mmCIF file of N, CA, C and O in Angstrom:
data_model
loop_
_atom_site.group_PDB
_atom_site.id
_atom_site.type_symbol
_atom_site.label_atom_id
_atom_site.label_comp_id
_atom_site.label_asym_id
_atom_site.label_seq_id
_atom_site.Cartn_x
_atom_site.Cartn_y
_atom_site.Cartn_z
ATOM 1 N N MET A 459 0.818 -1.188 0.000
ATOM 2 C CA MET A 459 0.000 0.000 0.000
ATOM 3 C C MET A 459 0.873 1.268 0.000
ATOM 4 O O MET A 459 0.534 2.244 -0.677
ATOM 5 N N GLU A 460 1.962 1.214 0.750
ATOM 6 C CA GLU A 460 2.840 2.382 0.790
ATOM 7 C C GLU A 460 3.486 2.636 -0.567
ATOM 8 O O GLU A 460 3.720 3.779 -0.949
ATOM 9 N N SER A 461 3.796 1.581 -1.296
ATOM 10 C CA SER A 461 4.382 1.740 -2.630
ATOM 11 C C SER A 461 3.406 2.432 -3.575
ATOM 12 O O SER A 461 3.809 3.247 -4.411
ATOM 13 N N LEU A 462 2.143 2.120 -3.434
ATOM 14 C CA LEU A 462 1.122 2.756 -4.264
ATOM 15 C C LEU A 462 1.051 4.258 -3.980
ATOM 16 O O LEU A 462 0.930 5.068 -4.909
ATOM 17 N N VAL A 463 1.153 4.628 -2.721
ATOM 18 C CA VAL A 463 1.153 6.043 -2.352
ATOM 19 C C VAL A 463 2.376 6.737 -2.959
ATOM 20 O O VAL A 463 2.289 7.869 -3.457
ATOM 21 N N GLY A 464 3.522 6.068 -2.945
ATOM 22 C CA GLY A 464 4.732 6.623 -3.555
ATOM 23 C C GLY A 464 4.584 6.824 -5.047
ATOM 24 O O GLY A 464 5.047 7.829 -5.603
ATOM 25 N N MET A 465 3.934 5.874 -5.721
ATOM 26 C CA MET A 465 3.725 6.008 -7.167
ATOM 27 C C MET A 465 2.788 7.167 -7.492
ATOM 28 O O MET A 465 3.002 7.904 -8.463
ATOM 29 N N ILE A 466 1.770 7.352 -6.677
ATOM 30 C CA ILE A 466 0.841 8.462 -6.907
ATOM 31 C C ILE A 466 1.543 9.796 -6.699
ATOM 32 O O ILE A 466 1.368 10.738 -7.480
ATOM 33 N N ALA A 467 2.374 9.874 -5.675
ATOM 34 C CA ALA A 467 3.120 11.112 -5.418
ATOM 35 C C ALA A 467 4.117 11.394 -6.545
ATOM 36 O O ALA A 467 4.281 12.548 -6.966
ATOM 37 N N ALA A 468 4.770 10.365 -7.037
ATOM 38 C CA ALA A 468 5.733 10.554 -8.136
ATOM 39 C C ALA A 468 5.029 11.009 -9.405
ATOM 40 O O ALA A 468 5.583 11.813 -10.165
ATOM 41 N N SER A 469 3.828 10.526 -9.631
ATOM 42 C CA SER A 469 3.110 10.936 -10.844
ATOM 43 C C SER A 469 2.790 12.425 -10.822
ATOM 44 O O SER A 469 2.779 13.079 -11.873
ATOM 45 N N GLY A 470 2.568 12.994 -9.649
ATOM 46 C CA GLY A 470 2.328 14.428 -9.564
ATOM 47 C C GLY A 470 3.539 15.242 -9.968
ATOM 48 O O GLY A 470 3.424 16.252 -10.670
ATOM 49 N N VAL A 471 4.716 14.813 -9.552
ATOM 50 C CA VAL A 471 5.945 15.523 -9.911
ATOM 51 C C VAL A 471 6.228 15.365 -11.403
ATOM 52 O O VAL A 471 6.659 16.310 -12.070
ATOM 53 N N VAL A 472 5.980 14.188 -11.937
ATOM 54 C CA VAL A 472 6.229 13.931 -13.357
ATOM 55 C C VAL A 472 5.296 14.783 -14.226
ATOM 56 O O VAL A 472 5.725 15.346 -15.239
ATOM 57 N N VAL A 473 4.051 14.901 -13.821
ATOM 58 C CA VAL A 473 3.111 15.745 -14.567
ATOM 59 C C VAL A 473 3.583 17.193 -14.545
ATOM 60 O O VAL A 473 3.529 17.896 -15.560
ATOM 61 N N ASN A 474 4.071 17.648 -13.404
ATOM 62 C CA ASN A 474 4.580 19.014 -13.304
ATOM 63 C C ASN A 474 5.777 19.225 -14.231
ATOM 64 O O ASN A 474 5.870 20.250 -14.909
ATOM 65 N N ASP A 475 6.695 18.268 -14.280
ATOM 66 C CA ASP A 475 7.853 18.368 -15.176
ATOM 67 C C ASP A 475 7.416 18.433 -16.634
ATOM 68 O O ASP A 475 7.947 19.222 -17.421
ATOM 69 N N SER A 476 6.459 17.609 -16.993
ATOM 70 C CA SER A 476 5.980 17.608 -18.382
ATOM 71 C C SER A 476 5.287 18.919 -18.727
ATOM 72 O O SER A 476 5.422 19.426 -19.842
ATOM 73 N N LEU A 477 4.552 19.468 -17.774
ATOM 74 C CA LEU A 477 3.884 20.747 -18.027
ATOM 75 C C LEU A 477 4.881 21.883 -18.200
ATOM 76 O O LEU A 477 4.658 22.780 -19.024
ATOM 77 N N VAL A 478 5.968 21.848 -17.460
ATOM 78 C CA VAL A 478 7.008 22.867 -17.621
ATOM 79 C C VAL A 478 7.576 22.802 -19.041
ATOM 80 O O VAL A 478 7.774 23.825 -19.700
ATOM 81 N N LEU A 479 7.836 21.601 -19.516
ATOM 82 C CA LEU A 479 8.383 21.419 -20.856
ATOM 83 C C LEU A 479 7.371 21.824 -21.940
ATOM 84 O O LEU A 479 7.713 22.524 -22.900
ATOM 85 N N LEU A 480 6.139 21.407 -21.777
ATOM 86 C CA LEU A 480 5.116 21.746 -22.770
ATOM 87 C C LEU A 480 4.820 23.240 -22.796
ATOM 88 O O LEU A 480 4.572 23.804 -23.872
ATOM 89 N N ASP A 481 4.839 23.879 -21.644
ATOM 90 C CA ASP A 481 4.606 25.316 -21.599
ATOM 91 C C ASP A 481 5.698 26.069 -22.352
ATOM 92 O O ASP A 481 5.415 27.022 -23.084
ATOM 93 N N TYR A 482 6.924 25.630 -22.194
ATOM 94 C CA TYR A 482 8.028 26.259 -22.922
ATOM 95 C C TYR A 482 7.845 26.083 -24.427
ATOM 96 O O TYR A 482 8.064 27.010 -25.206
ATOM 97 N N MET A 483 7.437 24.887 -24.839
ATOM 98 C CA MET A 483 7.239 24.630 -26.269
ATOM 99 C C MET A 483 6.105 25.483 -26.829
ATOM 100 O O MET A 483 6.197 25.996 -27.945
ATOM 101 N N LYS A 484 5.039 25.621 -26.061
ATOM 102 C CA LYS A 484 3.906 26.418 -26.538
ATOM 103 C C LYS A 484 4.271 27.901 -26.631
ATOM 104 O O LYS A 484 3.852 28.590 -27.557
ATOM 105 N N GLU A 485 5.033 28.408 -25.661
ATOM 106 C CA GLU A 485 5.409 29.821 -25.675
ATOM 107 C C GLU A 485 6.358 30.161 -26.819
ATOM 108 O O GLU A 485 6.301 31.254 -27.369
ATOM 109 N N HIS A 486 7.246 29.247 -27.165
ATOM 110 C CA HIS A 486 8.268 29.517 -28.173
ATOM 111 C C HIS A 486 7.948 28.891 -29.524
ATOM 112 O O HIS A 486 8.822 28.794 -30.380
ATOM 113 N N HIS A 487 6.708 28.459 -29.701
ATOM 114 C CA HIS A 487 6.322 27.843 -30.975
ATOM 115 C C HIS A 487 6.284 28.905 -32.071
ATOM 116 O O HIS A 487 5.678 29.959 -31.933
ATOM 117 N N ASP A 488 6.963 28.601 -33.145
ATOM 118 C CA ASP A 488 6.993 29.483 -34.308
ATOM 119 C C ASP A 488 6.708 28.608 -35.525
ATOM 120 O O ASP A 488 7.403 27.612 -35.754
ATOM 121 N N PRO A 489 5.677 28.930 -36.307
ATOM 122 C CA PRO A 489 5.354 28.086 -37.464
ATOM 123 C C PRO A 489 6.488 27.972 -38.470
ATOM 124 O O PRO A 489 6.568 26.995 -39.206
ATOM 125 N N LYS A 490 7.391 28.943 -38.489
ATOM 126 C CA LYS A 490 8.494 28.907 -39.448
ATOM 127 C C LYS A 490 9.628 27.999 -38.987
ATOM 128 O O LYS A 490 10.433 27.556 -39.796
ATOM 129 N N LYS A 491 9.682 27.735 -37.691
ATOM 130 C CA LYS A 491 10.759 26.914 -37.134
ATOM 131 C C LYS A 491 10.341 25.440 -37.129
ATOM 132 O O LYS A 491 9.205 25.115 -36.787
ATOM 133 N N PRO A 492 11.241 24.544 -37.516
ATOM 134 C CA PRO A 492 10.898 23.117 -37.478
ATOM 135 C C PRO A 492 10.637 22.635 -36.045
ATOM 136 O O PRO A 492 11.221 23.147 -35.092
ATOM 137 N N ILE A 493 9.769 21.659 -35.932
ATOM 138 C CA ILE A 493 9.408 21.133 -34.619
ATOM 139 C C ILE A 493 10.612 20.495 -33.939
ATOM 140 O O ILE A 493 10.777 20.613 -32.723
ATOM 141 N N ALA A 494 11.474 19.836 -34.692
ATOM 142 C CA ALA A 494 12.648 19.197 -34.102
ATOM 143 C C ALA A 494 13.564 20.223 -33.441
ATOM 144 O O ALA A 494 14.110 19.984 -32.356
ATOM 145 N N GLU A 495 13.706 21.370 -34.057
ATOM 146 C CA GLU A 495 14.538 22.421 -33.477
ATOM 147 C C GLU A 495 13.897 22.980 -32.203
ATOM 148 O O GLU A 495 14.580 23.241 -31.214
ATOM 149 N N LEU A 496 12.584 23.139 -32.225
ATOM 150 C CA LEU A 496 11.861 23.611 -31.050
ATOM 151 C C LEU A 496 11.999 22.627 -29.897
ATOM 152 O O LEU A 496 12.222 23.023 -28.748
ATOM 153 N N ILE A 497 11.906 21.343 -30.192
ATOM 154 C CA ILE A 497 12.016 20.319 -29.154
ATOM 155 C C ILE A 497 13.418 20.298 -28.560
ATOM 156 O O ILE A 497 13.582 20.218 -27.338
ATOM 157 N N CYS A 498 14.435 20.382 -29.400
ATOM 158 C CA CYS A 498 15.818 20.407 -28.892
ATOM 159 C C CYS A 498 16.055 21.628 -28.015
ATOM 160 O O CYS A 498 16.683 21.531 -26.955
ATOM 161 N N GLU A 499 15.540 22.760 -28.452
ATOM 162 C CA GLU A 499 15.693 23.992 -27.677
ATOM 163 C C GLU A 499 14.964 23.888 -26.335
ATOM 164 O O GLU A 499 15.488 24.287 -25.294
ATOM 165 N N ALA A 500 13.772 23.323 -26.345
ATOM 166 C CA ALA A 500 12.996 23.196 -25.113
ATOM 167 C C ALA A 500 13.648 22.226 -24.136
ATOM 168 O O ALA A 500 13.723 22.502 -22.938
ATOM 169 N N CYS A 501 14.130 21.100 -24.649
ATOM 170 C CA CYS A 501 14.754 20.109 -23.760
ATOM 171 C C CYS A 501 16.061 20.623 -23.170
ATOM 172 O O CYS A 501 16.342 20.374 -21.992
ATOM 173 N N THR A 502 16.848 21.329 -23.948
ATOM 174 C CA THR A 502 18.093 21.860 -23.395
ATOM 175 C C THR A 502 17.821 23.009 -22.429
ATOM 176 O O THR A 502 18.528 23.160 -21.434
ATOM 177 N N SER A 503 16.787 23.775 -22.696
ATOM 178 C CA SER A 503 16.475 24.900 -21.820
ATOM 179 C C SER A 503 15.821 24.449 -20.512
ATOM 180 O O SER A 503 16.076 25.022 -19.466
ATOM 181 N N ARG A 504 14.987 23.442 -20.561
ATOM 182 C CA ARG A 504 14.246 22.994 -19.379
ATOM 183 C C ARG A 504 14.886 21.800 -18.689
ATOM 184 O O ARG A 504 14.351 21.305 -17.710
ATOM 185 N N PHE A 505 16.036 21.342 -19.168
ATOM 186 C CA PHE A 505 16.695 20.191 -18.537
ATOM 187 C C PHE A 505 17.090 20.503 -17.108
ATOM 188 O O PHE A 505 16.893 19.699 -16.207
ATOM 189 N N ARG A 506 17.666 21.683 -16.889
ATOM 190 C CA ARG A 506 18.133 22.028 -15.543
ATOM 191 C C ARG A 506 16.989 22.063 -14.529
ATOM 192 O O ARG A 506 17.104 21.449 -13.468
ATOM 193 N N PRO A 507 15.862 22.738 -14.789
ATOM 194 C CA PRO A 507 14.781 22.708 -13.792
ATOM 195 C C PRO A 507 14.220 21.308 -13.548
ATOM 196 O O PRO A 507 13.915 20.946 -12.413
ATOM 197 N N ILE A 508 14.097 20.514 -14.603
ATOM 198 C CA ILE A 508 13.568 19.166 -14.436
ATOM 199 C C ILE A 508 14.547 18.307 -13.651
ATOM 200 O O ILE A 508 14.165 17.563 -12.736
ATOM 201 N N PHE A 509 15.833 18.415 -13.969
ATOM 202 C CA PHE A 509 16.840 17.626 -13.260
ATOM 203 C C PHE A 509 16.955 18.064 -11.800
ATOM 204 O O PHE A 509 17.089 17.229 -10.906
ATOM 205 N N LEU A 510 16.896 19.369 -11.550
ATOM 206 C CA LEU A 510 16.988 19.843 -10.174
ATOM 207 C C LEU A 510 15.772 19.449 -9.347
ATOM 208 O O LEU A 510 15.896 19.189 -8.146
ATOM 209 N N ALA A 511 14.601 19.389 -9.954
ATOM 210 C CA ALA A 511 13.418 18.908 -9.235
ATOM 211 C C ALA A 511 13.611 17.454 -8.817
ATOM 212 O O ALA A 511 13.310 17.076 -7.682
ATOM 213 N N PHE A 512 14.143 16.637 -9.725
ATOM 214 C CA PHE A 512 14.431 15.246 -9.381
ATOM 215 C C PHE A 512 15.493 15.157 -8.303
ATOM 216 O O PHE A 512 15.345 14.434 -7.318
ATOM 217 N N LEU A 513 16.570 15.909 -8.470
ATOM 218 C CA LEU A 513 17.703 15.811 -7.552
ATOM 219 C C LEU A 513 17.342 16.266 -6.142
ATOM 220 O O LEU A 513 17.708 15.605 -5.164
ATOM 221 N N THR A 514 16.618 17.363 -6.015
ATOM 222 C CA THR A 514 16.251 17.827 -4.681
ATOM 223 C C THR A 514 15.274 16.879 -3.996
ATOM 224 O O THR A 514 15.390 16.632 -2.801
ATOM 225 N N ASN A 515 14.329 16.341 -4.758
ATOM 226 C CA ASN A 515 13.416 15.362 -4.171
ATOM 227 C C ASN A 515 14.152 14.102 -3.758
ATOM 228 O O ASN A 515 13.927 13.562 -2.672
ATOM 229 N N PHE A 516 15.044 13.622 -4.618
ATOM 230 C CA PHE A 516 15.788 12.405 -4.299
ATOM 231 C C PHE A 516 16.695 12.627 -3.092
ATOM 232 O O PHE A 516 16.789 11.761 -2.219
ATOM 233 N N ALA A 517 17.340 13.779 -3.027
ATOM 234 C CA ALA A 517 18.205 14.075 -1.876
ATOM 235 C C ALA A 517 17.388 14.170 -0.592
ATOM 236 O O ALA A 517 17.856 13.779 0.480
ATOM 237 N N GLY A 518 16.179 14.658 -0.684
ATOM 238 C CA GLY A 518 15.317 14.722 0.487
ATOM 239 C C GLY A 518 14.839 13.355 0.938
ATOM 240 O O GLY A 518 14.630 13.124 2.133
ATOM 241 N N PHE A 519 14.654 12.446 0.000
ATOM 242 C CA PHE A 519 14.183 11.104 0.344
ATOM 243 C C PHE A 519 15.305 10.146 0.724
ATOM 244 O O PHE A 519 15.051 9.083 1.267
ATOM 245 N N LEU A 520 16.525 10.509 0.431
ATOM 246 C CA LEU A 520 17.655 9.614 0.689
ATOM 247 C C LEU A 520 17.803 9.219 2.161
ATOM 248 O O LEU A 520 18.029 8.040 2.440
ATOM 249 N N PRO A 521 17.675 10.143 3.124
ATOM 250 C CA PRO A 521 17.775 9.701 4.520
ATOM 251 C C PRO A 521 16.711 8.679 4.907
ATOM 252 O O PRO A 521 16.993 7.728 5.637
ATOM 253 N N ALA A 522 15.482 8.852 4.423
ATOM 254 C CA ALA A 522 14.425 7.883 4.727
ATOM 255 C C ALA A 522 14.687 6.557 4.015
ATOM 256 O O ALA A 522 14.352 5.490 4.528
ATOM 257 N N LEU A 523 15.298 6.633 2.852
ATOM 258 C CA LEU A 523 15.598 5.412 2.096
ATOM 259 C C LEU A 523 16.678 4.585 2.775
ATOM 260 O O LEU A 523 16.637 3.354 2.745
ATOM 261 N N LEU A 524 17.629 5.252 3.407
ATOM 262 C CA LEU A 524 18.743 4.563 4.059
ATOM 263 C C LEU A 524 18.500 4.288 5.537
ATOM 264 O O LEU A 524 19.402 3.802 6.217
ATOM 265 N N GLU A 525 17.317 4.586 6.017
ATOM 266 C CA GLU A 525 16.998 4.392 7.429
ATOM 267 C C GLU A 525 16.987 2.904 7.779
ATOM 268 O O GLU A 525 16.455 2.083 7.035
ATOM 269 N N THR A 526 17.593 2.574 8.908
ATOM 270 C CA THR A 526 17.683 1.165 9.320
ATOM 271 C C THR A 526 16.881 0.864 10.579
ATOM 272 O O THR A 526 16.772 -0.293 10.961
ATOM 273 N N SER A 527 16.306 1.870 11.227
ATOM 274 C CA SER A 527 15.562 1.604 12.457
ATOM 275 C C SER A 527 14.261 0.876 12.131
ATOM 276 O O SER A 527 13.636 1.117 11.097
ATOM 277 N N PRO A 528 13.859 -0.023 13.022
ATOM 278 C CA PRO A 528 12.618 -0.784 12.758
ATOM 279 C C PRO A 528 11.363 0.089 12.743
ATOM 280 O O PRO A 528 10.380 -0.259 12.107
ATOM 281 N N GLN A 529 11.410 1.233 13.403
ATOM 282 C CA GLN A 529 10.232 2.100 13.441
ATOM 283 C C GLN A 529 9.961 2.763 12.093
ATOM 284 O O GLN A 529 8.831 3.119 11.802
ATOM 285 N N ALA A 530 10.989 2.943 11.304
ATOM 286 C CA ALA A 530 10.825 3.644 10.024
ATOM 287 C C ALA A 530 10.856 2.699 8.824
ATOM 288 O O ALA A 530 10.851 3.172 7.688
ATOM 289 N N GLN A 531 10.865 1.420 9.033
ATOM 290 C CA GLN A 531 10.951 0.476 7.922
ATOM 291 C C GLN A 531 9.715 0.490 7.032
ATOM 292 O O GLN A 531 9.795 0.133 5.866
ATOM 293 N N PHE A 532 8.582 0.915 7.570
ATOM 294 C CA PHE A 532 7.379 0.950 6.730
ATOM 295 C C PHE A 532 7.437 2.072 5.697
ATOM 296 O O PHE A 532 6.681 2.069 4.728
ATOM 297 N N LEU A 533 8.338 3.035 5.875
ATOM 298 C CA LEU A 533 8.467 4.130 4.910
ATOM 299 C C LEU A 533 9.367 3.782 3.727
ATOM 300 O O LEU A 533 9.317 4.457 2.701
ATOM 301 N N VAL A 534 10.186 2.760 3.867
ATOM 302 C CA VAL A 534 11.153 2.431 2.822
ATOM 303 C C VAL A 534 10.476 2.058 1.498
ATOM 304 O O VAL A 534 10.896 2.547 0.444
ATOM 305 N N PRO A 535 9.423 1.228 1.467
ATOM 306 C CA PRO A 535 8.801 0.923 0.163
ATOM 307 C C PRO A 535 8.223 2.163 -0.531
ATOM 308 O O PRO A 535 8.351 2.319 -1.743
ATOM 309 N N MET A 536 7.610 3.051 0.246
ATOM 310 C CA MET A 536 7.057 4.267 -0.352
ATOM 311 C C MET A 536 8.170 5.154 -0.897
ATOM 312 O O MET A 536 8.079 5.670 -2.009
ATOM 313 N N THR A 537 9.227 5.300 -0.131
ATOM 314 C CA THR A 537 10.333 6.147 -0.555
ATOM 315 C C THR A 537 11.036 5.560 -1.769
ATOM 316 O O THR A 537 11.434 6.291 -2.678
ATOM 317 N N LEU A 538 11.185 4.256 -1.794
ATOM 318 C CA LEU A 538 11.832 3.602 -2.930
ATOM 319 C C LEU A 538 11.005 3.749 -4.202
ATOM 320 O O LEU A 538 11.543 4.092 -5.267
ATOM 321 N N SER A 539 9.707 3.533 -4.112
ATOM 322 C CA SER A 539 8.877 3.679 -5.321
ATOM 323 C C SER A 539 8.804 5.139 -5.753
ATOM 324 O O SER A 539 8.767 5.437 -6.947
ATOM 325 N N LEU A 540 8.828 6.058 -4.806
ATOM 326 C CA LEU A 540 8.819 7.476 -5.150
ATOM 327 C C LEU A 540 10.113 7.889 -5.826
ATOM 328 O O LEU A 540 10.104 8.588 -6.839
ATOM 329 N N SER A 541 11.237 7.431 -5.312
ATOM 330 C CA SER A 541 12.534 7.775 -5.909
ATOM 331 C C SER A 541 12.689 7.165 -7.295
ATOM 332 O O SER A 541 13.142 7.832 -8.227
ATOM 333 N N ALA A 542 12.317 5.905 -7.440
ATOM 334 C CA ALA A 542 12.405 5.261 -8.753
ATOM 335 C C ALA A 542 11.426 5.896 -9.737
ATOM 336 O O ALA A 542 11.749 6.084 -10.913
ATOM 337 N N GLY A 543 10.247 6.253 -9.259
ATOM 338 C CA GLY A 543 9.272 6.912 -10.119
ATOM 339 C C GLY A 543 9.740 8.280 -10.583
ATOM 340 O O GLY A 543 9.495 8.672 -11.721
ATOM 341 N N LEU A 544 10.438 9.000 -9.709
ATOM 342 C CA LEU A 544 10.976 10.300 -10.104
ATOM 343 C C LEU A 544 12.067 10.154 -11.154
ATOM 344 O O LEU A 544 12.146 10.942 -12.093
ATOM 345 N N LEU A 545 12.906 9.132 -11.005
ATOM 346 C CA LEU A 545 13.968 8.903 -11.989
ATOM 347 C C LEU A 545 13.380 8.523 -13.347
ATOM 348 O O LEU A 545 13.759 9.082 -14.379
ATOM 349 N N LEU A 546 12.454 7.591 -13.347
ATOM 350 C CA LEU A 546 11.822 7.196 -14.602
ATOM 351 C C LEU A 546 10.973 8.322 -15.190
ATOM 352 O O LEU A 546 10.915 8.506 -16.402
ATOM 353 N N GLY A 547 10.337 9.085 -14.317
ATOM 354 C CA GLY A 547 9.511 10.194 -14.775
ATOM 355 C C GLY A 547 10.324 11.312 -15.388
ATOM 356 O O GLY A 547 9.889 11.948 -16.351
ATOM 357 N N MET A 548 11.500 11.574 -14.820
ATOM 358 C CA MET A 548 12.369 12.593 -15.404
ATOM 359 C C MET A 548 12.783 12.171 -16.811
ATOM 360 O O MET A 548 12.744 12.966 -17.747
ATOM 361 N N THR A 549 13.126 10.921 -16.952
ATOM 362 C CA THR A 549 13.507 10.402 -18.261
ATOM 363 C C THR A 549 12.318 10.456 -19.231
ATOM 364 O O THR A 549 12.479 10.861 -20.387
ATOM 365 N N ALA A 550 11.160 10.081 -18.745
ATOM 366 C CA ALA A 550 9.975 10.110 -19.602
ATOM 367 C C ALA A 550 9.601 11.536 -19.988
ATOM 368 O O ALA A 550 9.173 11.787 -21.118
ATOM 369 N N SER A 551 9.774 12.466 -19.055
ATOM 370 C CA SER A 551 9.454 13.860 -19.364
ATOM 371 C C SER A 551 10.360 14.409 -20.455
ATOM 372 O O SER A 551 9.925 15.198 -21.284
ATOM 373 N N LEU A 552 11.610 13.998 -20.445
ATOM 374 C CA LEU A 552 12.558 14.527 -21.423
ATOM 375 C C LEU A 552 12.581 13.748 -22.738
ATOM 376 O O LEU A 552 13.129 14.229 -23.721
ATOM 377 N N ILE A 553 11.980 12.563 -22.762
ATOM 378 C CA ILE A 553 11.985 11.763 -23.993
ATOM 379 C C ILE A 553 10.567 11.599 -24.551
ATOM 380 O O ILE A 553 10.303 11.932 -25.706
ATOM 381 N N LEU A 554 9.649 11.083 -23.742
ATOM 382 C CA LEU A 554 8.313 10.772 -24.250
ATOM 383 C C LEU A 554 7.470 12.017 -24.536
ATOM 384 O O LEU A 554 6.732 12.047 -25.523
ATOM 385 N N THR A 555 7.579 13.018 -23.697
ATOM 386 C CA THR A 555 6.781 14.227 -23.914
ATOM 387 C C THR A 555 7.143 14.910 -25.238
ATOM 388 O O THR A 555 6.247 15.238 -26.022
ATOM 389 N N PRO A 556 8.437 15.116 -25.540
ATOM 390 C CA PRO A 556 8.759 15.710 -26.846
ATOM 391 C C PRO A 556 8.375 14.827 -28.033
ATOM 392 O O PRO A 556 7.950 15.334 -29.071
ATOM 393 N N VAL A 557 8.490 13.508 -27.873
ATOM 394 C CA VAL A 557 8.112 12.606 -28.970
ATOM 395 C C VAL A 557 6.613 12.705 -29.238
ATOM 396 O O VAL A 557 6.192 12.808 -30.397
ATOM 397 N N CYS A 558 5.821 12.709 -28.172
ATOM 398 C CA CYS A 558 4.378 12.842 -28.358
ATOM 399 C C CYS A 558 4.003 14.207 -28.932
ATOM 400 O O CYS A 558 3.097 14.308 -29.752
ATOM 401 N N TYR A 559 4.724 15.235 -28.521
ATOM 402 C CA TYR A 559 4.486 16.573 -29.067
ATOM 403 C C TYR A 559 4.783 16.609 -30.560
ATOM 404 O O TYR A 559 4.053 17.216 -31.341
ATOM 405 N N ALA A 560 5.867 15.947 -30.954
ATOM 406 C CA ALA A 560 6.225 15.911 -32.368
ATOM 407 C C ALA A 560 5.205 15.117 -33.186
ATOM 408 O O ALA A 560 4.845 15.505 -34.297
ATOM 409 N N ILE A 561 4.725 14.021 -32.622
ATOM 410 C CA ILE A 561 3.748 13.206 -33.333
ATOM 411 C C ILE A 561 2.433 13.977 -33.486
ATOM 412 O O ILE A 561 1.829 13.987 -34.567
ATOM 413 N N LEU A 562 1.992 14.622 -32.419
ATOM 414 C CA LEU A 562 0.730 15.367 -32.489
ATOM 415 C C LEU A 562 0.875 16.663 -33.266
ATOM 416 O O LEU A 562 -0.110 17.208 -33.743
ATOM 417 N N GLY A 563 2.103 17.161 -33.406
ATOM 418 C CA GLY A 563 2.323 18.408 -34.146
ATOM 419 C C GLY A 563 2.264 18.220 -35.638
ATOM 420 O O GLY A 563 2.080 19.184 -36.382
ATOM 421 N N ASP A 564 2.401 16.992 -36.109
ATOM 422 C CA ASP A 564 2.341 16.725 -37.555
ATOM 423 C C ASP A 564 0.924 16.660 -38.056
ATOM 424 O O ASP A 564 0.024 16.285 -37.462
#
């Protein structure tokens, strides 16, 4: 059950990362510019905020992930699924979101 809560929490951060990327693409969309160039520009420009969101969350969860006391062992599955979800979500935000944008832009 705790892992499920971690996955739900990670999905919120991943949606936020994707919205940051999509907002940048929508603001800088120019019909004269190719979509591939827009996507490269958006990913390079928004990589730092997306990566820092992952890194700060992961650094915050690291103490709970490495906790060895029996009282805090029930938090480890939630923290592990949240950390793994953030890592996969960051990758998905930077790869799948631009691919879907390119497919829908055609």
